[in-house]
PDB file of C-alpha atoms in Angstrom:
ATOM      1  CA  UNK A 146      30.079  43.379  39.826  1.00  0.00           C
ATOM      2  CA  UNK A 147      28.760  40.327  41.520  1.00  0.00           C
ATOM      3  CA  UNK A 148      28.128  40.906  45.254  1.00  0.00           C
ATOM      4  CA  UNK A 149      26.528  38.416  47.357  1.00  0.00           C
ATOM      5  CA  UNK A 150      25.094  38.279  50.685  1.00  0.00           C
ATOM      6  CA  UNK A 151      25.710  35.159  53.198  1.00  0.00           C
ATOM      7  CA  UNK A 152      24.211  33.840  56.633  1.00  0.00           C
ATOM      8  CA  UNK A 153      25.195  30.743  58.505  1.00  0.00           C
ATOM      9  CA  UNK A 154      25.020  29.413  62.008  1.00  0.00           C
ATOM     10  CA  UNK A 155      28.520  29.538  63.054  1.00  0.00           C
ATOM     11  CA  UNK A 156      29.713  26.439  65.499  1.00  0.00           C
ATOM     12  CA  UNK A 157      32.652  28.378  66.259  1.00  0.00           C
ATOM     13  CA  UNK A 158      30.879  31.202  67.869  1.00  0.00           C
ATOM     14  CA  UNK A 159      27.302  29.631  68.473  1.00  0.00           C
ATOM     15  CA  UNK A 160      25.599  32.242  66.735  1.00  0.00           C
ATOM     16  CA  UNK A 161      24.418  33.608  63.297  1.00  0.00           C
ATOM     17  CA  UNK A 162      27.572  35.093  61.145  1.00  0.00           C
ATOM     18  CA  UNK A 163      27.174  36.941  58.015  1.00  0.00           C
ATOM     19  CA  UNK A 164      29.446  38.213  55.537  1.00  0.00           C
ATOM     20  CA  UNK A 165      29.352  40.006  52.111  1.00  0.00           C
ATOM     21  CA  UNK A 166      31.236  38.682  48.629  1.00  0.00           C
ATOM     22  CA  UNK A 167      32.235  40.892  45.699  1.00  0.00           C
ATOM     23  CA  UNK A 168      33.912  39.635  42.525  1.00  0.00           C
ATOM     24  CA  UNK A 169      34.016  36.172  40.986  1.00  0.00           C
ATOM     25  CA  UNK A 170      38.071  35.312  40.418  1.00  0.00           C
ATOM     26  CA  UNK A 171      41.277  36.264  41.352  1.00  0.00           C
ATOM     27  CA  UNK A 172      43.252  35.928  44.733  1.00  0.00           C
ATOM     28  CA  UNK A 173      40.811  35.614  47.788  1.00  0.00           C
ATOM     29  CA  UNK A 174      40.934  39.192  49.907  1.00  0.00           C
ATOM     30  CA  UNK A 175      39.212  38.841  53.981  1.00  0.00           C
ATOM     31  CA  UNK A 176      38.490  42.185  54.424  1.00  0.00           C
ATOM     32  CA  UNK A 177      37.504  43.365  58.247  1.00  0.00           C
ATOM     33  CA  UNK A 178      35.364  46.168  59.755  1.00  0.00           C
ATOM     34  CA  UNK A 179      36.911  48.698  62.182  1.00  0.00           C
ATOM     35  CA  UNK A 180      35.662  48.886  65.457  1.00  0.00           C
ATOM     36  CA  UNK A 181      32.651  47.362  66.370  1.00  0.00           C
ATOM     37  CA  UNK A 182      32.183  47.481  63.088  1.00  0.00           C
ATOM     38  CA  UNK A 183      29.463  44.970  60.866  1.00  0.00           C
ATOM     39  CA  UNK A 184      29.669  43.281  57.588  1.00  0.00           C
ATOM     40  CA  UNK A 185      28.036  45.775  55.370  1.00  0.00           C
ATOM     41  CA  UNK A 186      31.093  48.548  56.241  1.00  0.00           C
ATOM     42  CA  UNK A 187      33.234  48.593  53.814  1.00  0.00           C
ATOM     43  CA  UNK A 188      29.934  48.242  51.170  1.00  0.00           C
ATOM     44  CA  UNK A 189      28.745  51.754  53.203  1.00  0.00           C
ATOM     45  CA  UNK A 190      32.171  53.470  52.699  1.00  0.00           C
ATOM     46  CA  UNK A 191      32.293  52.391  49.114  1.00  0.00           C
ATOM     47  CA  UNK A 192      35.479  50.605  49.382  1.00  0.00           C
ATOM     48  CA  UNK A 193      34.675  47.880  47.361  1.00  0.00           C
ATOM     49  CA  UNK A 194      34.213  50.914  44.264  1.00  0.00           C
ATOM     50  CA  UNK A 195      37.958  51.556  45.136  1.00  0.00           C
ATOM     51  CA  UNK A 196      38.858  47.731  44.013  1.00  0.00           C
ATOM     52  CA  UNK A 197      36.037  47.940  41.419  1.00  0.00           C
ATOM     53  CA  UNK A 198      38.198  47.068  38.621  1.00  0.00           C
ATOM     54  CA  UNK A 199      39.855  44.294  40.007  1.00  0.00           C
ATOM     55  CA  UNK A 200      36.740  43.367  41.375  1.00  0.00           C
ATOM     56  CA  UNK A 201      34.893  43.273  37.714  1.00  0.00           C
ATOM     57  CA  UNK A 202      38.235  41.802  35.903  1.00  0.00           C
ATOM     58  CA  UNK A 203      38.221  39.012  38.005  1.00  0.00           C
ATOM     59  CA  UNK A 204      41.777  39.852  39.924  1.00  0.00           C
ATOM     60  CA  UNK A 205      40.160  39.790  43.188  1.00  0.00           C
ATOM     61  CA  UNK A 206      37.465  37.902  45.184  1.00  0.00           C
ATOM     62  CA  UNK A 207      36.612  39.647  48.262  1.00  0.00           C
ATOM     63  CA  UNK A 208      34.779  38.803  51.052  1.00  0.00           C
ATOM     64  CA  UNK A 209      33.571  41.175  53.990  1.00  0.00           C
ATOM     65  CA  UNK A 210      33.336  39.712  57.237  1.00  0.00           C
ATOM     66  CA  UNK A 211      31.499  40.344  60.588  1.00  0.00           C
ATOM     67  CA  UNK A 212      33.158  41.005  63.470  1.00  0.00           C
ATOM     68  CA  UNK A 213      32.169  40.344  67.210  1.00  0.00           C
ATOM     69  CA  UNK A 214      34.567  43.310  69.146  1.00  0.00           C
ATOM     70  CA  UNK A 215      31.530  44.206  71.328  1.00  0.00           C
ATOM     71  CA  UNK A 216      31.625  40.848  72.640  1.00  0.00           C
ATOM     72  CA  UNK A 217      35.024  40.510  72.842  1.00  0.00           C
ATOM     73  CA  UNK A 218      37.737  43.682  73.456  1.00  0.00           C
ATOM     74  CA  UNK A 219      34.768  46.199  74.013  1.00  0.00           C
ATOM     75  CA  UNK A 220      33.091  44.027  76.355  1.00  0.00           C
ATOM     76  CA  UNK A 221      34.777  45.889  79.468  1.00  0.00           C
ATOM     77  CA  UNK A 222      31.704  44.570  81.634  1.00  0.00           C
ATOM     78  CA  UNK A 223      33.532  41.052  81.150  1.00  0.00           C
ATOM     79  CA  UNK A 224      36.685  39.666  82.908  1.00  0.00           C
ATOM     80  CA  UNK A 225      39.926  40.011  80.131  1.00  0.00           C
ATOM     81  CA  UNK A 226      40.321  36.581  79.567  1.00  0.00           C
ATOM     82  CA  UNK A 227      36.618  36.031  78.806  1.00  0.00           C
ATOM     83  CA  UNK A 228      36.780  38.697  76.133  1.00  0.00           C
ATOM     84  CA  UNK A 229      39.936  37.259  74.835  1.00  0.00           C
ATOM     85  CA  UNK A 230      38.505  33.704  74.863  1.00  0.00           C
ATOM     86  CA  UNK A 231      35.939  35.330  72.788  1.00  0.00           C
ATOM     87  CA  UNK A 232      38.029  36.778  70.388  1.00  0.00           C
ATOM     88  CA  UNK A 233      40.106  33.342  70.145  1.00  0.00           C
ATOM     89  CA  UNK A 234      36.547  31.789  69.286  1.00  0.00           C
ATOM     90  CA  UNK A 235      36.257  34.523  66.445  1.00  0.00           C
ATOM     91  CA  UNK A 236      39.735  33.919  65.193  1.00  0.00           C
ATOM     92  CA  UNK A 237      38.406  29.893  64.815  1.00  0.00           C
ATOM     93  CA  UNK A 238      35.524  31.000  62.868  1.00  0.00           C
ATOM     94  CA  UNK A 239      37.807  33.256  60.274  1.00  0.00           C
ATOM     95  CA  UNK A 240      40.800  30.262  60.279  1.00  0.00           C
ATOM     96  CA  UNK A 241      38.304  26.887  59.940  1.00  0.00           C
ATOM     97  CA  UNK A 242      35.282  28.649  58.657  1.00  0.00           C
ATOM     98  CA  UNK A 243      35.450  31.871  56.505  1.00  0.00           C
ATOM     99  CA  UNK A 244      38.990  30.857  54.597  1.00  0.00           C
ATOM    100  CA  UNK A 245      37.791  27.715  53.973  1.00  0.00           C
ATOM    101  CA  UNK A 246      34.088  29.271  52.744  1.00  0.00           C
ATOM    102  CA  UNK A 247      36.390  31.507  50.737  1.00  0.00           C
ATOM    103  CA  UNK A 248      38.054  28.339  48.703  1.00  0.00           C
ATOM    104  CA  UNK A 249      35.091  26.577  48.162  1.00  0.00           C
ATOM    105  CA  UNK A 250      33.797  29.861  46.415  1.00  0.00           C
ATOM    106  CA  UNK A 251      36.964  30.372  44.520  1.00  0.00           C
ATOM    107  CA  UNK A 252      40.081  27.955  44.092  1.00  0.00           C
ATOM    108  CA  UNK A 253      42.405  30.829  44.135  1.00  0.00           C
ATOM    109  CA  UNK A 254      45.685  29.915  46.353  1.00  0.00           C
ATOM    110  CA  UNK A 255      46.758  33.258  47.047  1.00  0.00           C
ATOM    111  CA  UNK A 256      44.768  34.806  50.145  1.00  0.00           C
ATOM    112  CA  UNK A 257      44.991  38.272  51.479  1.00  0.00           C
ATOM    113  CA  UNK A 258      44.028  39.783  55.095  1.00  0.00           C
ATOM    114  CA  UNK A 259      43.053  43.268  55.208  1.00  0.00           C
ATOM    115  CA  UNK A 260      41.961  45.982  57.478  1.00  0.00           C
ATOM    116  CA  UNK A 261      41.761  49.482  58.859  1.00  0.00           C
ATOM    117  CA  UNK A 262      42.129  50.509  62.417  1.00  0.00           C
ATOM    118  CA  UNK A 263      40.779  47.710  64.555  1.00  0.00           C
ATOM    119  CA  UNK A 264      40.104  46.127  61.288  1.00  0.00           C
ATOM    120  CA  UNK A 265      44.216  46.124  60.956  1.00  0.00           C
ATOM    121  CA  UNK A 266      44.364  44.164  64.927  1.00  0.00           C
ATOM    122  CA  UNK A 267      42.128  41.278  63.091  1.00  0.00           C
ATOM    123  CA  UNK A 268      44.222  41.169  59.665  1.00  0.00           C
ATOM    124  CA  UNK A 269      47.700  40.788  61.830  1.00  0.00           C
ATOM    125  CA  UNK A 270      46.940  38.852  64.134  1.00  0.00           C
ATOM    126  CA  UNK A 271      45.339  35.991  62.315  1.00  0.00           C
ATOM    127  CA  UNK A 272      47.454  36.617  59.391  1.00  0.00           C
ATOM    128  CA  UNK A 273      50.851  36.733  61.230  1.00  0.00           C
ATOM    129  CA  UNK A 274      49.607  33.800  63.262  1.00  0.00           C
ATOM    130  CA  UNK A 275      48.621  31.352  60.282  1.00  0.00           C
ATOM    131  CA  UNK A 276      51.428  32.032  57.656  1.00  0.00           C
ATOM    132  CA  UNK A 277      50.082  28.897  56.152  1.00  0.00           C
ATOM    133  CA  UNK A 278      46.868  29.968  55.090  1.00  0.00           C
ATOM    134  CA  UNK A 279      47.717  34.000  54.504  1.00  0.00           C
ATOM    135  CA  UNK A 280      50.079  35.220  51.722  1.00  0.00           C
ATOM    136  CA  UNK A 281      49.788  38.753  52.548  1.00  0.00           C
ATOM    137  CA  UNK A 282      48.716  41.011  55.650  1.00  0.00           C
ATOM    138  CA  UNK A 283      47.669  44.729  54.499  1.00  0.00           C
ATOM    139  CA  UNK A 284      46.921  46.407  57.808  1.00  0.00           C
ATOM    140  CA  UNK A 285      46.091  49.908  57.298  1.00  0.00           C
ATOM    141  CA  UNK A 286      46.312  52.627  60.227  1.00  0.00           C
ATOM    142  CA  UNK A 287      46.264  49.394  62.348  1.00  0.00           C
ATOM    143  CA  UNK A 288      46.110  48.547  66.162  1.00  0.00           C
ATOM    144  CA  UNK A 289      48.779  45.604  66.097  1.00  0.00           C
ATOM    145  CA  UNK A 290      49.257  45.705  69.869  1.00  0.00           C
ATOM    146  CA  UNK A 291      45.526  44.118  71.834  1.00  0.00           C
ATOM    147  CA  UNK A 292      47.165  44.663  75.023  1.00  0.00           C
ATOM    148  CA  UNK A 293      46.341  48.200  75.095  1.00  0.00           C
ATOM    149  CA  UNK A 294      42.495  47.053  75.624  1.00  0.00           C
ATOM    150  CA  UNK A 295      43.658  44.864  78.844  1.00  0.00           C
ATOM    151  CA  UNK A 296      44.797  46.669  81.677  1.00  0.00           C
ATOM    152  CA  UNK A 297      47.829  45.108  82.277  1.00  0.00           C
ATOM    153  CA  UNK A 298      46.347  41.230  81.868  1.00  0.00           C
ATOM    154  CA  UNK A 299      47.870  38.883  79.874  1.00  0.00           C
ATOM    155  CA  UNK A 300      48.039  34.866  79.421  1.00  0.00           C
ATOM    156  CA  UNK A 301      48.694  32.610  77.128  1.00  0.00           C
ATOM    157  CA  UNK A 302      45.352  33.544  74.875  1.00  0.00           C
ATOM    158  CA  UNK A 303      46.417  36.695  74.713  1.00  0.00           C
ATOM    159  CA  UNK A 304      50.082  35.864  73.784  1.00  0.00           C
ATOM    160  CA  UNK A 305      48.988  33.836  70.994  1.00  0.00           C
ATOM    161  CA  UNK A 306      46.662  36.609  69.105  1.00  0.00           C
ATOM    162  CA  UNK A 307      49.270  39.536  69.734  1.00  0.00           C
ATOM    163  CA  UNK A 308      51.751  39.730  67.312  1.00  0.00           C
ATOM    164  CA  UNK A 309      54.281  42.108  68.947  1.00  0.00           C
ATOM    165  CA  UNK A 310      54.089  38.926  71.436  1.00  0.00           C
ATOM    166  CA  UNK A 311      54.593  36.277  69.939  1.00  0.00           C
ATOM    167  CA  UNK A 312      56.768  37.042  66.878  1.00  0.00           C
ATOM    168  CA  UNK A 313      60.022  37.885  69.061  1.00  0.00           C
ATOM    169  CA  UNK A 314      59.676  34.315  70.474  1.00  0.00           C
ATOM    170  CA  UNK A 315      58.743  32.611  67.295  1.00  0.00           C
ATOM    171  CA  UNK A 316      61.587  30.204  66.839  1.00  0.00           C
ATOM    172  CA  UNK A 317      60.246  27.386  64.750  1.00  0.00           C
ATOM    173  CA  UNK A 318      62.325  27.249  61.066  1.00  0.00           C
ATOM    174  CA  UNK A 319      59.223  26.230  59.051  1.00  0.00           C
ATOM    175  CA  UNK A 320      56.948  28.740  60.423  1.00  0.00           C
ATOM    176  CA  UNK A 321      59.774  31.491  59.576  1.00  0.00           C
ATOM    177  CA  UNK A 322      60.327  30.219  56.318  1.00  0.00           C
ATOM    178  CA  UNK A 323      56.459  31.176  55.869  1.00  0.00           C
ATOM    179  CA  UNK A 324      56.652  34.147  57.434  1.00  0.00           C
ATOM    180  CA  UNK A 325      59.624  35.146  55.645  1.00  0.00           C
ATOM    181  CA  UNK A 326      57.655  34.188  52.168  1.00  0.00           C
ATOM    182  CA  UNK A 327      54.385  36.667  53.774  1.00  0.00           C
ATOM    183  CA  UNK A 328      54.209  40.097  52.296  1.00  0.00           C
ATOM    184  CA  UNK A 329      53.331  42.476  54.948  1.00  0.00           C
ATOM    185  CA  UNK A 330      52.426  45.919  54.522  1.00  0.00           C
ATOM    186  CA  UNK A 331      51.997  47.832  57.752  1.00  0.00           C
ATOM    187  CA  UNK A 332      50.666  51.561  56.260  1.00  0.00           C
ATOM    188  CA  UNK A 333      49.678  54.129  58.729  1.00  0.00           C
ATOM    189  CA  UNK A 334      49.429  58.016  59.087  1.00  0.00           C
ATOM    190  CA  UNK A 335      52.887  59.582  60.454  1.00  0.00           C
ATOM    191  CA  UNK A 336      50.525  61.614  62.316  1.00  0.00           C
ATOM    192  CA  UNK A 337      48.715  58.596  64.127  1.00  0.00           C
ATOM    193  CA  UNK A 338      48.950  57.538  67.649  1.00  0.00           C
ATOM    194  CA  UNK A 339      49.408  54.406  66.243  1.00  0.00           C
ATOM    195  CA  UNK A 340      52.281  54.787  64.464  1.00  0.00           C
ATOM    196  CA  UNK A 341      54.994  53.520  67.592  1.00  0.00           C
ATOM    197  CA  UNK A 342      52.738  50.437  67.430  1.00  0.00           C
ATOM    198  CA  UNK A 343      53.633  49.615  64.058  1.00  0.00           C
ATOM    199  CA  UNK A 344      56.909  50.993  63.827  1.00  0.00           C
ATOM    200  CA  UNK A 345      57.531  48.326  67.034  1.00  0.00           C
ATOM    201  CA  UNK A 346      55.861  45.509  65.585  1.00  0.00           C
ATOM    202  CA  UNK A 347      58.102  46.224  61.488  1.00  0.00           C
ATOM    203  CA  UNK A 348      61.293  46.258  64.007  1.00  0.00           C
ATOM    204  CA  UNK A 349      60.622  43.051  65.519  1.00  0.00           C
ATOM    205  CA  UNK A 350      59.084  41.065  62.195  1.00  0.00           C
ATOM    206  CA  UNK A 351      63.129  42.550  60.765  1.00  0.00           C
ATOM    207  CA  UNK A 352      64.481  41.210  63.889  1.00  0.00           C
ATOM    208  CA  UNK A 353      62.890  37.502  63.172  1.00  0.00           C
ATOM    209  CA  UNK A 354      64.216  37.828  59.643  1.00  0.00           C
ATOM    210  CA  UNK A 355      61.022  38.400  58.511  1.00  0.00           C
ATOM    211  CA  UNK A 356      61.085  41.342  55.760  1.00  0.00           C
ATOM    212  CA  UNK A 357      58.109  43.742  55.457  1.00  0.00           C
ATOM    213  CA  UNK A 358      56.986  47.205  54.314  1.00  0.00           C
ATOM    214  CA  UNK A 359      56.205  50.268  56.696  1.00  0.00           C
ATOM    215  CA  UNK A 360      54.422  52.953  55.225  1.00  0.00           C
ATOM    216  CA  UNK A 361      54.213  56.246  56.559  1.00  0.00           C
ATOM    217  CA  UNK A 362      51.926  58.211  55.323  1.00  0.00           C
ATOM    218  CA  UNK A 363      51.699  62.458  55.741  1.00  0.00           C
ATOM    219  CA  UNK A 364      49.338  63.340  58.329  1.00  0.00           C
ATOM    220  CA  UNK A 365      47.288  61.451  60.374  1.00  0.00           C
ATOM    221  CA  UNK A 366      45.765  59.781  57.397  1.00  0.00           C
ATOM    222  CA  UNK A 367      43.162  57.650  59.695  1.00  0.00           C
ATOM    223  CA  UNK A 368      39.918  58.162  57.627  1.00  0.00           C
ATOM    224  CA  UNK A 369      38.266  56.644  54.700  1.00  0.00           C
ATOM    225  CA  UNK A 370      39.284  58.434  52.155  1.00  0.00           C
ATOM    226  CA  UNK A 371      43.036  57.870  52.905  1.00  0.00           C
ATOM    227  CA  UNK A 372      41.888  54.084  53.107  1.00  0.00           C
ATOM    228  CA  UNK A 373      40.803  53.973  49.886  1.00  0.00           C
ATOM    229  CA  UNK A 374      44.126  55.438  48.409  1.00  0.00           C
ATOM    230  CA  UNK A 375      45.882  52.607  50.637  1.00  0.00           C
ATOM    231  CA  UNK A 376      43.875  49.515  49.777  1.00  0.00           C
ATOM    232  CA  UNK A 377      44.019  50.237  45.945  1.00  0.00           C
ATOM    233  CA  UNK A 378      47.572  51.242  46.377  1.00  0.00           C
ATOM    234  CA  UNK A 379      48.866  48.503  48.390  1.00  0.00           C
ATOM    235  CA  UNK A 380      46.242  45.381  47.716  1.00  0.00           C
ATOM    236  CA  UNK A 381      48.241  43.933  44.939  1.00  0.00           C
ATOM    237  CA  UNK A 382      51.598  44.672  47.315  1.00  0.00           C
ATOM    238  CA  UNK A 383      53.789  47.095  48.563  1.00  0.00           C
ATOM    239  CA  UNK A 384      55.688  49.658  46.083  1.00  0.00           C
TER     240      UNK A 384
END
């Protein structure tokens, strides 16, 4: 399997960013940590072995990002719209840097976002949010809701990268006509504290017209192992 390892200075976040690539071919898969969580995760909790033979076949290219949560959502020492200024500087770097990295790499035009747990917040948000650049959003035991980290603040940045926000408002007819053409898998544990979250946001995506897959799973199914049943289940779309 070809894996390679990337560094570059990142305008949108003035710092060092690196990322992670498996696989040569195939549709383009962002894959992002959980909490706090670096590059190098989902290498350490083998999920790239669960796509292995996509991976090796050449039916996916995936690329492991970086995250910045401890300078954004976990950043409690900073005031909430500082951390979610942050996070709207990350979002820049995945939108105009990383997808764009991700093309020149590999012409594919399908593109997947994918994550677990926090991981999820990052694939929804950004996916939901750009249903130009995003054919399908796999979040997996996901936070979909940010404003749980915020303490009652909200603004317009905040709006903007929360799905269960900004979807119920969404009232343009060419950005539902993407939306509606997304496939968007929302799997999570029926056991999960999460699971309201999700059910909430699959209600209103229905509500907008836009159709999508909730998938509970037994338990609280919020570990790795699940994970790796999920991503090779649901990866190439919901069943």
């Amino acid at each position: 399997m070809h894996r390679a390892h990337h560094r570059w200075w990142s305008p949108s976040l003035h710092r060092d960013m690196e990322l992670l690539e498996f696989g040569h071919g195939g549709a383009r898969v962002v894959a992002f940590p959980t909490s706090r969580g670096r590059f190098f995760e989902w290498e350490n909790r083998g999920m790239h072995h669960a796509l292995a033979h996509l991976l090796d076949h050449g039916h996916l290219h995936l690329t492991c990002v970086d995250a910045v949560d401890g300078e954004s959502w976990y950043a409690y020492h900073e005031h909430p719209g500082a951390r979610a200024w942050r996070h709207e500087q990350y979002t820049n770097y995945v939108v105009h840097e990383v997808l764009p990295w991700t093309q020149w790499r590999n012409p594919h035009p399908y593109t997947v976002l994918t994550g677990a747990s926090f991981g999820a917040f990052h694939a929804a948000s950004i996916g939901l949010r750009y249903p130009d650049r995003v054919n399908r959003v796999l979040a997996m035991s996901g936070l979909v809701d940010i404003k749980w980290f915020l303490n009652g603040f909200h603004n317009d940045t905040v709006y903007v990268q929360n799905p269960p926000d900004f979807i119920p408002n969404e009232h343009d007819h060419g950005r539902l006509e993407q939306l509606r053409r997304q496939d968007v898998i929302l799997a999570v544990g029926n056991g999960d504290r999460l699971l309201h979250q999700n059910r909430e946001l699959s209600a209103k995506l229905w509500g907008k017209g836009v159709g999508n897959a909730l998938r509970e799973w037994d338990g609280f199914a919020h570990d790795w192992p699940v994970w790796h049943k999920m991503v090779q289940m649901y990866i190439g779309g919901h069943d």
